[in-house]
Coordinates of C-alpha atoms in Angstrom, one line a residue:
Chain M
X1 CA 107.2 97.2 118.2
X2 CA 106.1 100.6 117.5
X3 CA 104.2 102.6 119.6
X4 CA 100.8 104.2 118.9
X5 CA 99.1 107.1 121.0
X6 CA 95.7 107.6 120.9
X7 CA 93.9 110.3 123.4
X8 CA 92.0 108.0 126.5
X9 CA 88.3 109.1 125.5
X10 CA 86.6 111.0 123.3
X11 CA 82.3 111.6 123.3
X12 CA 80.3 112.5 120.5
X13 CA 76.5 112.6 119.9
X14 CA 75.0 110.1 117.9
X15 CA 74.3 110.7 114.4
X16 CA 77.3 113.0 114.2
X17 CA 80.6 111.7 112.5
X18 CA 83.9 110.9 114.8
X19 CA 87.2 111.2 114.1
X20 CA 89.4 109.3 116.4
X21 CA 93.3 110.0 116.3
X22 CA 96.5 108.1 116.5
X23 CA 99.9 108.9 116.6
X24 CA 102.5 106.5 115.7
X25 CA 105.7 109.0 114.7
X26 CA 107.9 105.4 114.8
X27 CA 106.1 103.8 112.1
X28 CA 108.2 101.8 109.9
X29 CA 107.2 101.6 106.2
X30 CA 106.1 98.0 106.0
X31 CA 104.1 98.5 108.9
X32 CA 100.4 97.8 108.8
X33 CA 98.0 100.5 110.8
X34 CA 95.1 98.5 112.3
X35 CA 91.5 99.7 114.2
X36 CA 89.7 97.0 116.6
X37 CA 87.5 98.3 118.8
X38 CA 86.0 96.0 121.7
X39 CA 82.4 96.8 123.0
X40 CA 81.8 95.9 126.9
X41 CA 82.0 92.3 127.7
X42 CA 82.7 91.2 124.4
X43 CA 86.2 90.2 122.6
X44 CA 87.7 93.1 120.3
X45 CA 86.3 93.1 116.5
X46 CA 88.0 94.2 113.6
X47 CA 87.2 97.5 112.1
X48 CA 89.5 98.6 109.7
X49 CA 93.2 98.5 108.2
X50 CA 95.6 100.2 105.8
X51 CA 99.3 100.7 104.9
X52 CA 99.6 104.0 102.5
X53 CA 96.1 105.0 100.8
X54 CA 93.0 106.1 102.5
X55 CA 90.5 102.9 103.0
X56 CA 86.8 102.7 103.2
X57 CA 84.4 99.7 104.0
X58 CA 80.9 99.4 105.4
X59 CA 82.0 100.1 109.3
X60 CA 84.5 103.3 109.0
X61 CA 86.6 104.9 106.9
X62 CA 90.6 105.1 107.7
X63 CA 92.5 108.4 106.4
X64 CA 96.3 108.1 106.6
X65 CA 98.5 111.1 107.0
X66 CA 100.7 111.6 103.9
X67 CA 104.4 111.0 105.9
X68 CA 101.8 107.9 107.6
X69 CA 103.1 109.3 111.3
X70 CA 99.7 109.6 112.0
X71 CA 96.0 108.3 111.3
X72 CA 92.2 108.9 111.4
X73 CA 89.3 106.4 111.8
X74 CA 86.1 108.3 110.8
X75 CA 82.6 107.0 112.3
X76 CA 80.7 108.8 109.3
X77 CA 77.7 108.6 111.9
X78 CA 78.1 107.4 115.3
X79 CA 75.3 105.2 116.8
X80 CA 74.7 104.4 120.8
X81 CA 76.4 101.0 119.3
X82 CA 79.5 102.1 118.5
X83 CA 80.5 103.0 122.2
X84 CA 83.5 100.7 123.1
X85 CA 87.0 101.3 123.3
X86 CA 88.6 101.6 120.1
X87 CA 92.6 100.7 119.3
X88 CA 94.8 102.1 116.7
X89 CA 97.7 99.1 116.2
X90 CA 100.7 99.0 114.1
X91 CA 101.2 94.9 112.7
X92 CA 104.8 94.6 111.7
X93 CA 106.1 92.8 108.6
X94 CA 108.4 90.8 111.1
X95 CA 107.8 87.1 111.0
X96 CA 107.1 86.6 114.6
X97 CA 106.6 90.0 116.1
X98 CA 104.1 91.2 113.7
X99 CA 102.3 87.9 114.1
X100 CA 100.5 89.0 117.1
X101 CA 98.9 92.5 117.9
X102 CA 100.0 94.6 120.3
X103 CA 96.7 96.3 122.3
X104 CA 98.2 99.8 124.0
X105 CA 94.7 101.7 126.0
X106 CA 93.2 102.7 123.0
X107 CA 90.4 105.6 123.1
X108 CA 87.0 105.4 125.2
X109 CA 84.6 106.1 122.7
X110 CA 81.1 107.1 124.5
X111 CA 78.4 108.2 122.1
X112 CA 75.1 110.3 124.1
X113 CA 71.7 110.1 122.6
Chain Q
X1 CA 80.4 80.2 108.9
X2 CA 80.5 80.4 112.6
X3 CA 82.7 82.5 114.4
X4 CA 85.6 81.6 116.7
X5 CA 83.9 79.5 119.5
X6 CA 85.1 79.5 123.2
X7 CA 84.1 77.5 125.8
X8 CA 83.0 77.8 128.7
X9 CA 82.2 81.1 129.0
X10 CA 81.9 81.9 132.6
X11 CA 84.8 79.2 134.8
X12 CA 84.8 79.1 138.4
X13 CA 88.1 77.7 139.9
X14 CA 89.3 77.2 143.4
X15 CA 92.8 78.1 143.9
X16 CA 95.1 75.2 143.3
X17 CA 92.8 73.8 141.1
X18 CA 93.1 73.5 136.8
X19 CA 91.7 75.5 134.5
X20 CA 91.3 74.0 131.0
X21 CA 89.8 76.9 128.2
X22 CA 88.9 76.1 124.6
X23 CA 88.8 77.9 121.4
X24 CA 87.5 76.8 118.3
X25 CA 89.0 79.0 115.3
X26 CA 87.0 79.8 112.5
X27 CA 86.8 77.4 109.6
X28 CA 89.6 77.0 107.5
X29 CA 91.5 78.9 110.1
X30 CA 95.4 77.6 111.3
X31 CA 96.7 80.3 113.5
X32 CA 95.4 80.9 116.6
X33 CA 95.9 83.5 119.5
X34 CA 95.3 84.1 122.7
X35 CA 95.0 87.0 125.0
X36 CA 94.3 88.3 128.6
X37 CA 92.8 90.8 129.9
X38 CA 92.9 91.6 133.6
X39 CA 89.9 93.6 135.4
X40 CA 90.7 97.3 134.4
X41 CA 93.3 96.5 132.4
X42 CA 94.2 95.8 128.5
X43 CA 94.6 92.9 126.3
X44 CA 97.6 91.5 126.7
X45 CA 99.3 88.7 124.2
X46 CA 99.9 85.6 125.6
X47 CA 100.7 82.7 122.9
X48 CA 100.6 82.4 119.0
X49 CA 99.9 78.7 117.8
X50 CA 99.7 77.9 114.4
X51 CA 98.3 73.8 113.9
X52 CA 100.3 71.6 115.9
X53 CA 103.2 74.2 117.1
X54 CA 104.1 77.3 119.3
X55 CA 105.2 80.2 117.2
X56 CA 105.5 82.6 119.6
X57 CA 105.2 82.5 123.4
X58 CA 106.4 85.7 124.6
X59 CA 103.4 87.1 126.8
X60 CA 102.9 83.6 128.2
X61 CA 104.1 83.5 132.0
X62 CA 106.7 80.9 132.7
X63 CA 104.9 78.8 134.7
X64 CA 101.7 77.3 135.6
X65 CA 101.3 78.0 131.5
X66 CA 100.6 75.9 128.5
X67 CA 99.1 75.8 125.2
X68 CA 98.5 73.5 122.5
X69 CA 96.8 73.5 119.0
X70 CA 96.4 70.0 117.9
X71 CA 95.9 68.4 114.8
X72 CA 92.2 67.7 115.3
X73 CA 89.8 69.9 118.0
X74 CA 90.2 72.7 119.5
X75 CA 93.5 75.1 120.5
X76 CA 93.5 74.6 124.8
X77 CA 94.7 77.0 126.9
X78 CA 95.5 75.5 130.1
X79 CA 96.5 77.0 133.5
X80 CA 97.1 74.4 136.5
X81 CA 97.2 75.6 140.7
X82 CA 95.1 78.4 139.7
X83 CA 96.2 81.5 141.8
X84 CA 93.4 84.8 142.8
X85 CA 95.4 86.6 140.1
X86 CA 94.6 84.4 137.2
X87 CA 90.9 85.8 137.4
X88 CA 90.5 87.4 133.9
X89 CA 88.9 87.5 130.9
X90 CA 90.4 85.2 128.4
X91 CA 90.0 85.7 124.4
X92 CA 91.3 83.2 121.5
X93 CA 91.7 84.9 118.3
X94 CA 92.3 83.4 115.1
X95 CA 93.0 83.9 111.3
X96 CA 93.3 82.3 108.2
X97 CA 97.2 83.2 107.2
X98 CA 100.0 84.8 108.4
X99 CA 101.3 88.1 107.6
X100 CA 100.7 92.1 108.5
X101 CA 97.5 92.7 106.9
X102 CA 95.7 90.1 108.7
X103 CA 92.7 90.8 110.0
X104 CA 92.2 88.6 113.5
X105 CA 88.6 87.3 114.4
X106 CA 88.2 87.4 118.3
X107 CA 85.8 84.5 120.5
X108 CA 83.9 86.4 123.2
X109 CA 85.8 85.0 126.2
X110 CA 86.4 83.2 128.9
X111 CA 85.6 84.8 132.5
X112 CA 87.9 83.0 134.9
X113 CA 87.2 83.5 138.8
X114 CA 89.1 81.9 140.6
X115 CA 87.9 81.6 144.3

């Protein structure tokens, strides 16, 4: 599978928008880049996904690089809700490996008041 | 729609003893997932069901181990002579299809402790 890197943890004061990174330089081209994000004591929840084009919905927005080596999820305003740790994953086209998702550390989001 | 449903949500196990978890996917859902997550630690894969059959148990250790989706009720994850070690949080994922733009819907756990 390919590998992601995302820094550990990041802050950021609420109200102000964050932009968490991810690497993934091995990136194949039918690869998928997913965001789940798991808030403390609670199963991981889907945030966003794309595979070429920029992507927006109602939780974050997703800006992928042009060469797709690397990728943004934007919290357009963080909230005190939004701290949890947040994963960048790559889902492969391949029938049984890119069936499941592969969680690396992802990024400790904390978000001060 | 109700989301995916596990049960219990806190076990307490002595060791030796079996530990039987349940996960109900999401309506209209066929594939189903779970994962494990030790204290301090990440999720890690453990089986891939889809109705009826094992598509993928990679991250599953080789014994003590089992999983099973069938036809009616709910996907059971079960885990007999439970050992200290097994004590973890325990989350069933499922979707509706197959493929790399899947979205997965997570359960919120079950908290093994095993005593």
């Amino acid at each position: 599978d390919a590998k992601t890197t995302q820094p550990n943890s990041m802050e950021s004061n609420e109200e102000e928008p964050v932009h968490l990174p991810c690497n993934h330089s091995t990136i194949s081209g039918t690869d998928y880049i997913h965001w789940y994000r798991q808030l403390p004591s609670q199963g991981p929840e889907y945030v966003i996904h794309g595979l070429t084009s920029n992507v927006n919905n109602r939780m974050a927005s997703l800006a992928i690089a042009e060469d797709r080596k690397s990728s943004t999820l934007i919290l357009h305003r963080a909230t005190l809700r939004d701290a949890a740790v947040y994963y960048c994953i790559l889902r492969s086209a391949k029938e049984t490996s890119g069936s499941r998702l592969t969680f690396g550390e992802g990024t400790q989001l904390t978000v001060n008041p | 729609n109700a989301g995916v449903m596990q049960n219990p949500r806190h076990l307490v196990r002595r060791r030796g003893q079996e530990a039987r978890l349940r996960c109900s996917p999401m309506k209209g859902h066929s594939h189903v997932y779970w994962y494990r997550q030790l204290p301090e630690e990440g999720l890690k894969f453990m089986v891939y069901l889809q109705k009826e059959n094992i598509i993928d148990e990679s991250g599953m250790p080789k014994e003590r181990f089992s999983a099973e989706f069938p036809k009616e009720g709910p996907s059971i994850l079960r885990i007999q002579q439970v050992v200290r070690g097994d004590s973890a949080a325990y989350f069933c994922a499922s979707s509706p299809h197959q493929g790399p733009a899947e979205k997965l819907f997570f359960g919120s756990g079950t908290q093994l402790s095993v005593l």
